[in-house]
Coordinates of C-alpha atoms in Angstrom, one line a residue:
Chain A
M21 CA 0.0 0.0 0.0
A22 CA 1.2 3.5 -0.7
D23 CA 0.6 7.3 -0.6
V24 CA -0.8 8.8 -3.7
V25 CA 0.2 12.5 -4.2
L26 CA -0.9 14.9 -6.8
C27 CA 1.1 18.2 -7.2
N28 CA -0.3 21.1 -9.2
V29 CA -2.0 18.7 -11.7
T30 CA -3.8 20.3 -14.6
K31 CA -5.6 18.6 -17.4
V32 CA -6.6 20.5 -20.6
Y33 CA -8.5 18.8 -23.4
P34 CA -8.3 20.2 -26.9
P35 CA -9.3 22.8 -27.9
G36 CA -8.5 24.3 -24.5
V37 CA -11.2 22.9 -22.1
V38 CA -9.7 22.9 -18.6
A39 CA -11.0 19.8 -16.8
V40 CA -8.7 19.9 -13.8
K41 CA -6.9 23.0 -12.7
D42 CA -3.8 23.1 -10.5
L43 CA -5.0 20.3 -8.3
S44 CA -2.9 19.3 -5.3
L45 CA -4.0 16.4 -3.1
E46 CA -2.2 14.0 -0.8
V47 CA -3.9 10.6 -0.2
R48 CA -2.3 9.0 2.7
D49 CA -1.3 5.4 3.0
R50 CA -4.3 3.2 3.9
E51 CA -6.7 6.2 3.6
F52 CA -10.2 6.0 2.0
M53 CA -10.3 9.3 0.1
V54 CA -13.5 10.3 -1.7
L55 CA -13.5 12.7 -4.6
V56 CA -17.0 14.1 -4.8
G57 CA -18.7 16.8 -6.9
P58 CA -21.3 17.4 -9.5
S59 CA -20.9 15.9 -13.0
G60 CA -18.2 17.6 -15.0
C61 CA -16.3 18.8 -12.0
G62 CA -13.1 16.8 -13.0
K63 CA -13.3 14.1 -10.4
S64 CA -13.3 11.2 -12.8
T65 CA -10.6 12.9 -14.9
T66 CA -8.5 13.1 -11.8
L67 CA -8.9 9.5 -11.1
R68 CA -8.1 8.5 -14.7
M69 CA -4.9 10.6 -14.5
I70 CA -3.9 8.7 -11.4
A71 CA -4.6 5.4 -13.2
G72 CA -2.6 6.5 -16.2
L73 CA -5.6 6.4 -18.6
E74 CA -5.3 10.1 -19.3
P75 CA -2.0 12.0 -19.7
V76 CA -1.4 14.9 -17.4
T77 CA -1.1 18.3 -19.1
S78 CA 1.1 19.7 -16.3
G79 CA 2.0 18.9 -12.7
E80 CA 3.2 15.6 -11.2
I81 CA 1.7 12.5 -9.8
F82 CA 3.5 10.3 -7.3
I83 CA 2.6 6.8 -6.2
A84 CA 4.7 5.5 -3.3
D85 CA 7.1 8.4 -3.8
R86 CA 7.7 7.4 -7.4
Q87 CA 6.8 10.0 -10.1
V88 CA 4.5 8.1 -12.5
N89 CA 3.6 10.8 -15.1
D90 CA 5.1 8.8 -17.9
V91 CA 4.5 5.3 -16.5
A92 CA 2.0 3.1 -18.4
P93 CA -1.1 2.0 -16.5
K94 CA 0.1 -1.6 -16.4
D95 CA 3.2 -0.5 -14.5
R96 CA 1.6 1.7 -11.9
D97 CA 0.3 -1.3 -9.9
L98 CA -3.1 0.0 -9.3
A99 CA -6.5 -1.7 -9.5
M100 CA -9.6 0.1 -10.7
V101 CA -13.3 -0.7 -10.4
F102 CA -15.4 0.9 -13.2
Q103 CA -18.9 2.2 -13.2
N104 CA -20.0 -0.2 -15.9
Y105 CA -17.9 -3.0 -14.2
A106 CA -15.9 -3.6 -17.4
L107 CA -15.8 -7.4 -16.9
Y108 CA -14.3 -9.3 -19.8
P109 CA -17.5 -10.8 -21.5
H110 CA -15.8 -13.9 -22.9
M111 CA -14.2 -15.0 -19.6
S112 CA -15.7 -16.8 -16.7
V113 CA -15.8 -15.0 -13.3
Y114 CA -12.8 -17.1 -12.2
R115 CA -10.8 -16.1 -15.3
N116 CA -11.8 -12.4 -15.0
M117 CA -10.4 -12.4 -11.5
A118 CA -7.3 -14.5 -12.3
F119 CA -6.4 -12.5 -15.5
G120 CA -4.3 -9.8 -13.8
L121 CA -2.4 -12.3 -11.7
Q122 CA -1.7 -14.5 -14.8
L123 CA -0.3 -11.5 -16.7
R124 CA 2.0 -10.8 -13.8
G125 CA 3.2 -14.4 -13.6
G126 CA 2.9 -16.6 -10.5
S127 CA 2.2 -20.2 -9.9
R128 CA -1.2 -21.6 -10.8
A129 CA -1.7 -22.8 -7.2
E130 CA -1.0 -19.3 -5.8
I131 CA -3.4 -17.7 -8.3
D132 CA -6.0 -20.2 -7.5
R133 CA -5.6 -19.6 -3.8
R134 CA -5.9 -15.8 -4.2
V135 CA -8.9 -16.0 -6.5
R136 CA -10.7 -18.3 -4.1
E137 CA -9.8 -16.2 -1.1
A138 CA -11.1 -13.0 -2.7
A139 CA -14.2 -14.8 -3.9
D140 CA -14.8 -16.0 -0.4
I141 CA -14.4 -12.5 1.1
L142 CA -17.0 -11.2 -1.4
G143 CA -19.3 -14.2 -1.2
I144 CA -19.1 -15.1 -4.9
T145 CA -17.5 -18.5 -4.8
H146 CA -20.6 -20.1 -6.3
L147 CA -20.4 -17.8 -9.3
L148 CA -16.8 -18.6 -10.3
D149 CA -17.7 -20.7 -13.3
R150 CA -20.3 -18.3 -14.7
K151 CA -19.9 -15.8 -17.5
P152 CA -20.6 -12.1 -16.6
R153 CA -23.8 -12.0 -18.7
A154 CA -25.3 -14.6 -16.4
L155 CA -24.9 -12.3 -13.4
S156 CA -27.1 -9.6 -11.8
G157 CA -25.8 -6.0 -11.4
G158 CA -24.9 -6.6 -7.8
E159 CA -23.0 -9.8 -8.6
R160 CA -21.1 -8.1 -11.4
Q161 CA -20.1 -5.4 -9.1
R162 CA -18.8 -7.9 -6.6
V163 CA -16.8 -9.6 -9.3
A164 CA -15.4 -6.3 -10.4
V165 CA -14.3 -5.6 -6.8
G166 CA -13.0 -9.2 -6.6
R167 CA -10.9 -8.6 -9.7
A168 CA -9.3 -5.6 -8.0
I169 CA -8.6 -7.1 -4.6
V170 CA -7.0 -10.4 -5.8
R171 CA -4.1 -8.3 -7.1
Q172 CA -3.2 -6.6 -3.8
P173 CA -2.1 -3.4 -5.6
Q174 CA -0.5 -0.2 -4.3
A175 CA -3.9 1.5 -4.3
F176 CA -7.5 0.9 -5.4
L177 CA -9.4 3.3 -7.6
F178 CA -13.2 3.3 -7.7
D179 CA -15.0 5.3 -10.5
E180 CA -18.6 5.7 -9.4
P181 CA -18.9 1.9 -8.8
L182 CA -22.3 1.9 -7.3
S183 CA -24.1 4.2 -9.7
N184 CA -25.6 1.4 -11.8
L185 CA -27.1 -0.4 -8.8
D186 CA -30.6 0.0 -7.5
A187 CA -31.1 1.9 -4.3
K188 CA -31.2 -1.0 -1.9
M189 CA -28.2 -2.8 -3.4
R190 CA -26.3 0.5 -3.3
V191 CA -26.7 0.9 0.4
Q192 CA -25.6 -2.8 0.9
M193 CA -22.5 -2.5 -1.3
R194 CA -21.6 0.8 0.3
A195 CA -21.4 -0.9 3.7
E196 CA -19.5 -3.8 2.2
L197 CA -16.9 -1.6 0.6
S198 CA -16.4 0.2 3.9
K199 CA -15.9 -3.1 5.6
L200 CA -13.6 -4.2 2.9
H201 CA -11.5 -1.1 3.4
G202 CA -11.2 -1.9 7.1
R203 CA -10.2 -5.5 6.3
L204 CA -7.7 -4.8 3.6
A205 CA -6.3 -1.6 5.2
A206 CA -5.6 -0.4 1.7
T207 CA -5.3 3.0 0.1
M208 CA -8.5 3.7 -1.7
I209 CA -9.6 6.6 -3.9
Y210 CA -13.3 6.7 -4.6
V211 CA -15.1 8.9 -7.0
T212 CA -18.8 9.7 -6.6
H213 CA -21.3 12.4 -7.2
D214 CA -23.4 11.1 -4.3
Q215 CA -22.6 13.1 -1.1
V216 CA -24.2 10.3 1.0
E217 CA -21.6 7.8 -0.3
A218 CA -18.9 10.4 0.3
M219 CA -20.0 11.1 3.9
T220 CA -20.6 7.5 4.9
M221 CA -17.4 6.0 3.3
G222 CA -14.6 8.5 3.3
D223 CA -11.9 8.9 5.9
R224 CA -11.5 12.3 4.1
I225 CA -13.5 13.9 1.4
A226 CA -12.2 16.2 -1.4
V227 CA -15.1 18.3 -2.8
M228 CA -14.5 19.4 -6.4
K229 CA -16.2 22.0 -8.6
D230 CA -15.1 23.1 -12.1
G231 CA -11.8 21.2 -11.9
V232 CA -10.8 22.8 -8.6
I233 CA -10.8 21.3 -5.1
Q234 CA -13.0 23.3 -2.9
Q235 CA -12.1 21.7 0.4
V236 CA -10.5 18.5 1.7
A237 CA -11.5 17.4 5.2
E238 CA -13.0 14.7 7.3
P239 CA -16.8 14.2 6.7
L240 CA -18.0 15.9 9.9
E241 CA -15.5 18.7 9.6
L242 CA -16.8 19.3 6.0
Y243 CA -20.4 19.2 7.2
E244 CA -19.9 21.5 10.2
H245 CA -17.3 23.8 8.9
P246 CA -17.7 24.1 5.1
A247 CA -15.0 26.3 3.6
N248 CA -17.5 28.0 1.2
R249 CA -21.1 28.1 0.1
F250 CA -20.7 25.5 -2.6
V251 CA -19.4 22.9 -0.1
A252 CA -22.2 23.9 2.4
E253 CA -24.8 23.4 -0.3
F254 CA -23.4 20.2 -1.8
I255 CA -22.9 18.3 1.4
G256 CA -26.0 17.5 3.4
S257 CA -29.5 16.4 2.4
P258 CA -31.8 18.3 2.4
P259 CA -29.3 21.1 1.7
M260 CA -28.4 24.0 3.9
N261 CA -30.9 26.9 3.9
F262 CA -29.5 30.2 2.5
I263 CA -30.8 33.7 2.9
E264 CA -29.3 36.5 0.8
G265 CA -28.8 39.9 2.6
H266 CA -26.3 42.2 4.1
L267 CA -24.6 42.8 7.4
E268 CA -25.3 45.9 9.6
S269 CA -23.9 47.1 12.8
V270 CA -26.3 48.5 15.3
G271 CA -25.5 49.5 18.9
G272 CA -22.3 47.4 19.0
G273 CA -24.0 44.3 17.7
F274 CA -23.8 42.8 14.2
F275 CA -27.0 41.9 12.4
F276 CA -27.8 39.9 9.3
T277 CA -30.8 41.3 7.5
D278 CA -32.5 40.8 4.1
G279 CA -34.6 43.9 4.6
R280 CA -37.5 42.2 6.5
F281 CA -35.9 39.3 8.4
R282 CA -33.2 40.3 10.9
V283 CA -31.0 38.2 13.2
E284 CA -28.1 39.0 15.5
M285 CA -24.7 37.3 14.8
P286 CA -23.2 35.2 17.6
L287 CA -20.9 37.2 19.9
A288 CA -18.1 34.7 19.4
C289 CA -17.8 35.6 15.7
R290 CA -17.7 39.3 16.0
D291 CA -14.1 39.7 15.0
R292 CA -14.6 37.7 11.8
V293 CA -17.9 39.4 11.0
A294 CA -16.8 43.0 11.6
P295 CA -14.9 43.6 8.3
H296 CA -18.0 42.6 6.3
T297 CA -20.2 45.3 7.8
G298 CA -22.3 46.9 5.1
K299 CA -21.4 44.2 2.5
R300 CA -23.6 41.6 0.9
V301 CA -23.5 38.2 2.7
T302 CA -25.3 34.9 2.7
F303 CA -26.7 33.5 5.9
G304 CA -26.8 29.7 6.1
I305 CA -28.5 27.3 8.5
R306 CA -28.9 23.6 8.2
P307 CA -32.5 22.1 8.3
E308 CA -31.8 20.3 11.6
H309 CA -30.8 23.6 13.3
L310 CA -34.3 25.1 12.7
C311 CA -36.1 23.7 15.7
E312 CA -39.2 23.9 17.8
P313 CA -37.7 23.8 21.4
V314 CA -39.4 21.1 23.4
M315 CA -39.8 21.8 27.1
G316 CA -37.0 20.2 29.2
V317 CA -34.7 19.7 26.2
D318 CA -31.7 21.8 26.1
V319 CA -30.5 23.5 22.9
A320 CA -26.9 24.7 22.9
G321 CA -26.4 28.4 22.6
P322 CA -28.8 31.2 21.7
L323 CA -31.9 30.8 19.6
A324 CA -33.2 33.2 17.1
P325 CA -36.9 33.1 16.2
V326 CA -38.0 33.0 12.5
T327 CA -41.7 33.3 11.6
A328 CA -42.8 31.9 8.3
R329 CA -45.7 30.3 6.4
V330 CA -45.8 26.5 6.1
E331 CA -45.7 25.6 2.4
L332 CA -45.4 21.8 2.4
I333 CA -44.8 19.0 4.9
E334 CA -42.9 15.8 3.9
P335 CA -43.3 13.1 6.5
M336 CA -40.3 10.7 6.4
G337 CA -41.3 8.4 9.2
A338 CA -38.8 9.2 12.0
E339 CA -38.8 12.8 11.0
Q340 CA -40.5 15.3 8.8
F341 CA -39.3 18.0 6.4
M342 CA -41.2 21.2 6.8
Y343 CA -40.9 23.7 3.9
L344 CA -41.4 27.3 5.1
S345 CA -41.8 30.4 3.0
L346 CA -39.9 33.4 4.4
N347 CA -40.4 36.4 2.2
D348 CA -38.9 35.2 -1.1
T349 CA -36.9 32.3 0.3
T350 CA -37.9 28.8 1.0
L351 CA -36.5 27.3 4.2
I352 CA -36.5 23.6 5.0
A353 CA -36.7 22.4 8.6
R354 CA -35.9 18.9 9.8
L355 CA -38.3 18.3 12.7
D356 CA -39.5 15.4 14.8
S357 CA -42.4 13.7 13.1
H358 CA -44.6 14.2 16.2
I359 CA -44.7 18.0 15.7
R360 CA -48.1 18.8 14.2
A361 CA -48.5 21.5 11.6
E362 CA -50.9 22.5 8.8
V363 CA -50.1 23.9 5.4
N364 CA -50.5 27.7 5.2
E365 CA -50.2 28.0 8.9
I366 CA -47.9 30.8 10.2
R367 CA -45.3 29.1 12.4
T368 CA -42.4 30.3 14.5
L369 CA -39.3 28.1 14.6
Y370 CA -36.0 28.9 16.3
M371 CA -32.6 28.9 14.7
E372 CA -29.6 27.6 16.7
M373 CA -27.3 30.4 16.2
S374 CA -24.2 28.5 17.4
Q375 CA -24.7 26.3 14.3
A376 CA -25.3 29.1 11.8
H377 CA -23.0 30.0 8.9
L378 CA -22.2 33.2 7.1
F379 CA -20.7 33.4 3.6
D380 CA -19.3 36.3 1.6
A381 CA -21.9 36.7 -1.1
T382 CA -19.3 37.7 -3.7
T383 CA -16.6 35.1 -3.2
G384 CA -18.8 32.4 -1.5
Q385 CA -16.0 32.0 1.1
A386 CA -17.1 31.2 4.7
I387 CA -16.9 34.0 7.2
F388 CA -17.8 31.7 10.1
Chain B
M11 CA -60.2 -9.0 -35.2
K12 CA -57.2 -6.6 -35.2
R13 CA -55.0 -9.6 -34.3
F14 CA -56.5 -11.7 -37.0
A15 CA -55.9 -8.9 -39.6
R16 CA -52.4 -8.5 -38.5
A17 CA -51.8 -12.3 -38.7
A18 CA -53.3 -12.4 -42.2
V19 CA -51.1 -9.5 -43.4
L20 CA -48.0 -11.2 -41.9
A21 CA -48.9 -14.5 -43.4
A22 CA -49.4 -12.9 -46.9
L23 CA -46.0 -11.2 -46.6
T24 CA -44.2 -14.4 -45.5
A25 CA -45.8 -16.3 -48.4
F26 CA -44.7 -13.6 -50.8
C27 CA -41.1 -13.7 -49.6
L28 CA -40.9 -17.5 -49.3
F29 CA -42.8 -18.3 -52.6
P30 CA -39.7 -18.5 -54.9
I31 CA -37.9 -20.9 -52.5
L32 CA -41.0 -23.0 -51.9
W33 CA -41.7 -23.2 -55.6
G34 CA -38.1 -24.2 -56.2
V35 CA -38.4 -26.9 -53.6
R36 CA -41.7 -28.1 -55.1
T37 CA -40.2 -28.2 -58.6
S38 CA -37.0 -29.9 -57.6
L39 CA -39.0 -32.7 -55.9
S40 CA -41.6 -33.1 -58.8
P41 CA -41.3 -35.5 -61.7
P42 CA -40.4 -33.8 -65.0
L43 CA -43.3 -31.9 -66.7
E44 CA -45.5 -32.0 -63.6
K45 CA -48.1 -29.3 -64.0
A46 CA -50.2 -29.6 -60.8
L47 CA -49.6 -27.2 -57.9
W48 CA -49.2 -30.1 -55.6
P49 CA -47.4 -32.9 -57.4
A50 CA -49.0 -36.3 -57.3
R51 CA -45.7 -37.9 -56.2
L52 CA -42.4 -36.7 -55.0
T53 CA -39.0 -37.7 -56.4
V54 CA -35.4 -37.0 -55.6
E55 CA -34.3 -38.0 -59.1
H56 CA -33.2 -34.4 -60.0
Y57 CA -31.0 -34.2 -56.9
G58 CA -29.6 -37.7 -57.8
K59 CA -28.8 -36.4 -61.2
I60 CA -27.0 -33.3 -60.0
L61 CA -25.1 -35.1 -57.3
S62 CA -23.9 -37.7 -59.7
R63 CA -22.1 -35.1 -61.9
A64 CA -18.4 -34.7 -61.1
D65 CA -18.4 -31.1 -62.2
F66 CA -21.0 -30.1 -59.5
Y67 CA -18.5 -31.1 -56.8
R68 CA -15.8 -29.1 -58.6
Y69 CA -18.0 -26.0 -58.7
A70 CA -19.0 -26.4 -55.1
L71 CA -15.4 -26.7 -54.1
N72 CA -14.5 -23.6 -56.1
S73 CA -17.2 -21.7 -54.3
F74 CA -16.0 -22.9 -50.9
V75 CA -12.4 -21.8 -51.8
L76 CA -13.6 -18.5 -53.1
T77 CA -15.7 -17.8 -50.0
A78 CA -13.0 -18.9 -47.6
G79 CA -10.4 -16.8 -49.5
T80 CA -12.6 -13.8 -49.4
L81 CA -13.2 -14.2 -45.6
L82 CA -9.5 -14.6 -45.0
V83 CA -8.8 -11.3 -46.8
V84 CA -11.8 -9.3 -45.5
I85 CA -12.3 -10.2 -41.9
P86 CA -8.8 -9.4 -40.5
L87 CA -8.8 -6.1 -42.4
A88 CA -12.3 -5.3 -41.3
L89 CA -11.4 -6.1 -37.6
M90 CA -8.4 -3.8 -37.7
A91 CA -10.0 -1.0 -39.7
G92 CA -13.3 -1.2 -37.7
Y93 CA -11.4 -1.1 -34.4
A94 CA -9.2 1.9 -35.5
L95 CA -12.3 3.8 -36.7
A96 CA -14.2 3.2 -33.5
R97 CA -11.3 3.9 -31.0
H98 CA -8.9 6.3 -32.5
R99 CA -9.1 9.9 -33.8
F100 CA -7.0 10.4 -36.9
W101 CA -6.9 12.6 -39.9
G102 CA -9.4 11.6 -42.6
R103 CA -11.6 9.7 -40.2
Q104 CA -14.5 12.1 -41.0
V105 CA -14.9 10.7 -44.5
A106 CA -15.2 7.1 -43.2
P107 CA -19.1 7.2 -43.4
V108 CA -18.6 7.0 -47.2
L109 CA -17.9 3.3 -46.5
L110 CA -21.7 2.9 -46.1
A111 CA -22.3 4.4 -49.5
L112 CA -19.9 2.2 -51.4
P113 CA -22.0 -1.0 -51.2
L114 CA -24.9 0.9 -52.7
L115 CA -23.0 1.6 -55.9
P116 CA -23.7 -0.9 -58.7
A117 CA -20.7 -3.3 -59.0
V118 CA -21.4 -3.6 -62.8
S119 CA -20.3 0.0 -63.3
F120 CA -16.8 -0.9 -62.1
L121 CA -16.6 -4.1 -64.0
V122 CA -14.7 -2.9 -67.0
P123 CA -11.9 -1.1 -65.1
I124 CA -11.6 -4.0 -62.6
A125 CA -11.4 -6.5 -65.5
G126 CA -8.7 -4.4 -67.2
Y127 CA -6.8 -3.9 -64.0
L128 CA -6.7 -7.6 -63.2
H129 CA -5.8 -8.4 -66.7
A130 CA -2.9 -6.0 -66.5
M131 CA -1.7 -7.7 -63.3
G132 CA -1.9 -11.0 -65.0
L133 CA -4.6 -12.2 -62.7
Y134 CA -7.4 -12.5 -65.2
D135 CA -9.1 -15.9 -65.1
T136 CA -7.6 -16.9 -61.7
R137 CA -9.2 -17.7 -58.3
L138 CA -7.2 -14.8 -56.8
A139 CA -8.9 -12.4 -59.2
L140 CA -12.3 -13.5 -57.9
V141 CA -11.2 -13.3 -54.2
L142 CA -9.8 -9.8 -54.7
A143 CA -12.8 -8.5 -56.5
N144 CA -15.2 -10.0 -54.0
A145 CA -13.1 -8.8 -51.1
A146 CA -12.9 -5.3 -52.4
F147 CA -16.7 -5.0 -52.6
A148 CA -17.4 -6.8 -49.3
L149 CA -14.8 -4.9 -47.3
P150 CA -16.5 -1.5 -46.8
F151 CA -19.7 -2.9 -45.3
A152 CA -17.8 -5.4 -43.2
I153 CA -15.6 -2.6 -41.8
W154 CA -18.8 -0.6 -41.1
M155 CA -20.3 -3.6 -39.2
V156 CA -17.2 -4.1 -37.1
W157 CA -16.9 -0.3 -36.5
N158 CA -20.5 -0.2 -35.2
F159 CA -19.9 -3.2 -33.0
V160 CA -16.7 -1.9 -31.4
H161 CA -18.3 1.4 -30.9
A162 CA -20.8 -0.3 -28.6
L163 CA -18.1 -2.1 -26.6
P164 CA -17.3 0.0 -23.6
P165 CA -13.7 1.5 -23.8
S166 CA -13.4 0.6 -20.1
L167 CA -12.9 -3.0 -21.2
E168 CA -9.5 -2.1 -22.6
E169 CA -8.8 0.2 -19.7
A170 CA -9.5 -2.5 -17.2
A171 CA -7.1 -4.7 -19.2
F172 CA -4.4 -2.0 -19.1
L173 CA -4.7 -1.8 -15.3
D174 CA -4.7 -5.6 -15.1
G175 CA -1.2 -5.4 -16.6
C176 CA -1.8 -5.6 -20.4
S177 CA 0.2 -3.6 -23.0
R178 CA -1.9 -2.1 -25.8
L179 CA -1.3 -5.1 -28.0
Q180 CA -2.1 -7.6 -25.3
A181 CA -5.3 -5.8 -24.4
L182 CA -6.3 -5.9 -28.1
V183 CA -5.4 -9.6 -28.6
R184 CA -6.6 -11.0 -25.2
V185 CA -9.6 -8.8 -24.4
V186 CA -10.8 -6.8 -27.3
L187 CA -10.5 -9.3 -30.1
P188 CA -12.4 -12.1 -28.2
A189 CA -15.0 -9.6 -27.2
M190 CA -15.4 -8.7 -30.8
G191 CA -16.5 -12.2 -31.6
P192 CA -20.2 -11.4 -32.3
G193 CA -19.1 -8.5 -34.6
A194 CA -16.7 -10.7 -36.5
A195 CA -19.4 -13.4 -36.8
A196 CA -21.9 -11.0 -38.2
A197 CA -19.4 -9.6 -40.7
S198 CA -18.4 -13.1 -41.7
V199 CA -22.0 -14.2 -42.4
F200 CA -22.4 -11.1 -44.6
V201 CA -19.2 -11.6 -46.5
A202 CA -19.6 -15.3 -46.9
V203 CA -23.1 -15.0 -48.2
Q204 CA -22.1 -12.2 -50.6
S205 CA -19.2 -14.0 -52.1
W206 CA -20.9 -17.4 -52.2
S207 CA -23.7 -16.0 -54.3
N208 CA -21.8 -13.5 -56.4
Y209 CA -22.3 -14.2 -60.1
L210 CA -21.2 -11.0 -61.7
F211 CA -17.5 -11.2 -61.0
A212 CA -17.4 -14.9 -61.7
F213 CA -18.9 -14.3 -65.1
A214 CA -16.8 -11.3 -65.9
L215 CA -13.4 -12.3 -64.5
T216 CA -13.2 -16.0 -65.3
S217 CA -13.8 -18.2 -68.2
D218 CA -11.9 -21.4 -67.3
S219 CA -14.5 -24.0 -66.3
R220 CA -12.0 -25.5 -63.8
I221 CA -12.3 -22.5 -61.5
R222 CA -16.1 -21.9 -62.2
V223 CA -18.2 -21.3 -59.1
L224 CA -21.8 -22.5 -58.4
P225 CA -23.7 -19.3 -59.3
H226 CA -21.9 -19.2 -62.6
A227 CA -22.5 -22.9 -63.1
I228 CA -26.3 -22.5 -62.5
V229 CA -26.5 -19.9 -65.3
E230 CA -24.4 -22.2 -67.6
Y231 CA -26.9 -25.0 -66.8
I232 CA -29.8 -22.8 -67.8
G233 CA -28.1 -22.4 -71.2
Q234 CA -27.5 -26.1 -71.6
F235 CA -30.6 -27.6 -70.0
S236 CA -33.3 -24.9 -70.2
T237 CA -36.1 -27.4 -70.2
D238 CA -34.8 -29.4 -67.2
L239 CA -36.5 -27.2 -64.6
G240 CA -36.3 -30.0 -62.0
G241 CA -32.5 -30.2 -62.3
L242 CA -32.1 -26.4 -62.4
T243 CA -34.1 -25.9 -59.2
A244 CA -32.3 -28.8 -57.5
I245 CA -28.9 -27.2 -58.0
G246 CA -30.4 -23.9 -56.9
I247 CA -31.6 -25.4 -53.7
L248 CA -28.3 -27.2 -53.1
T249 CA -26.5 -23.9 -53.6
L250 CA -28.8 -22.3 -50.9
I251 CA -27.9 -24.8 -48.3
P252 CA -24.4 -23.7 -47.2
P253 CA -25.4 -20.1 -46.5
L254 CA -28.5 -21.3 -44.6
V255 CA -26.4 -23.6 -42.5
L256 CA -23.8 -20.9 -41.8
Y257 CA -26.5 -18.5 -40.8
Q258 CA -28.1 -21.0 -38.6
L259 CA -24.8 -21.8 -36.9
L260 CA -24.0 -18.1 -36.3
Q261 CA -27.5 -16.8 -35.9
K262 CA -27.2 -15.8 -32.3
W263 CA -23.9 -13.9 -32.9
F264 CA -25.1 -12.5 -36.1
V265 CA -28.1 -10.8 -34.5
A266 CA -26.0 -9.6 -31.6
G267 CA -23.3 -8.3 -34.0
M268 CA -25.9 -6.5 -36.2
Y269 CA -27.3 -4.6 -33.2
G270 CA -23.9 -4.0 -31.7
A271 CA -25.2 -5.7 -28.6
A272 CA -22.1 -5.9 -26.6
R273 CA -23.5 -7.4 -23.5
P274 CA -21.0 -7.7 -20.7

């Protein structure tokens, strides 16, 4: 297993489309790194450059401290799992898994032992004689993973491997891949557009947009302290609520206001807020931090009331999503399912100000 | 009622398409000069007569040699060209769709230059001349079929092979070529049927009866035995059998190849 390091990597496709821009990232040995972002953000291109399937326009890629820019994919000692599985259609499952080992040489007994061991880990021993076309989507995915793990490569690359599976199978495979990572203690780089996959699987997550890494952090750090508005919006479902407005200073306190709605900024953030006085900013609050305080239950920090009209209620079972109309903005609140409300009712909820965020409206960078 | 009407239309269309063959079968199995639609008795005497002629076997062998030769020339070229067109970007690739138009042109319009050309090369009246002419006309469509098929094969197949440790050539030989099987089969059926049944080149480019092929022989028979309808239809039916058997053998692959159905 090995570190994978990208230094100032840029990828430009003719006639000048920049897919990845000056990207630097260090994936540590045995780390599960997730590259996440919307389609076209350059995450798959980045993975393909690490694999050697796309040449790098500029910058350097290192695998286990060896610069691999001009090393052919076959000599990088990586294994990759593709979105469409890419199983060899004319080979049995066994031969699909053994193929890479055969190419690298090794005794037949050793190859057999490793194929059967990998098949056992993934529960596909009974499929070894079948051809890929006789397998279900989930089974094909397991075989594709099996083909990767028999090799014991320097690092594993996953390119949206769960996208073609149905929702239930996706959740199951997600957990299995996480367990597999724990078991193999291998370096894994995983590309997905699904923030839930990113949050649940990654040791660290790199959020990408327009070929640029927006933030690299552990999942909770990313969720609680997004570096900018894009990350705040992309991570979390339902997404964070945003209200556009500006900052004003009144009587020594700092207030966010959109003209009608007004809320005081937490005291602890005064130093960071002060330089933005009079400027356009975006106020952000996650749906679970809009609450209806229940008697006897403590909420950390100060609360700020917000009164709005109920637009829609989505019961989810354990909880409900309440859509509220505040002036021109829709806010979503994640509430306990026992709280009763009617559509069109005027309702007052409370914002946990210790969990609120503020972003520079021009640059999108987080102020706190 | 709607279903009945549909079945009736389909039955009429099927009868229309199959009639020449059914009529050929009926005539080849009827006694000479039988006039009735349903012959009173069936006979295999016409087949016996054809199969007892030594020259029939020679013509059949010539047809087999021609077909095999054409396949040997066309299929490797079609696989390579089809793969290159599907996977690589290169100068001049944009004009490749013309390949589709070439088979639409009437071969007879090229006959004179082709005959002159082969004559100049000293190939006139040889098997090689027939193989080359048939191959030249079958190649564009065969390339197009393989191109279409490879286009439907996910590129990640080769990429997976690269990461498994294959060089470009190894990936091509060990992964892509075997996966191209259905495409190659479809192209082979097309090329084989076309060269097996081609009369025009055989007529124009050969005169030696020792290298005469079956379609040419049938026309010669018509000249010699124009009243022997039973014998003529029998040799026609016998000539039909090899392409039918080939199609039957490769049917599954042929359909998959035609639709570019590269199922993993």
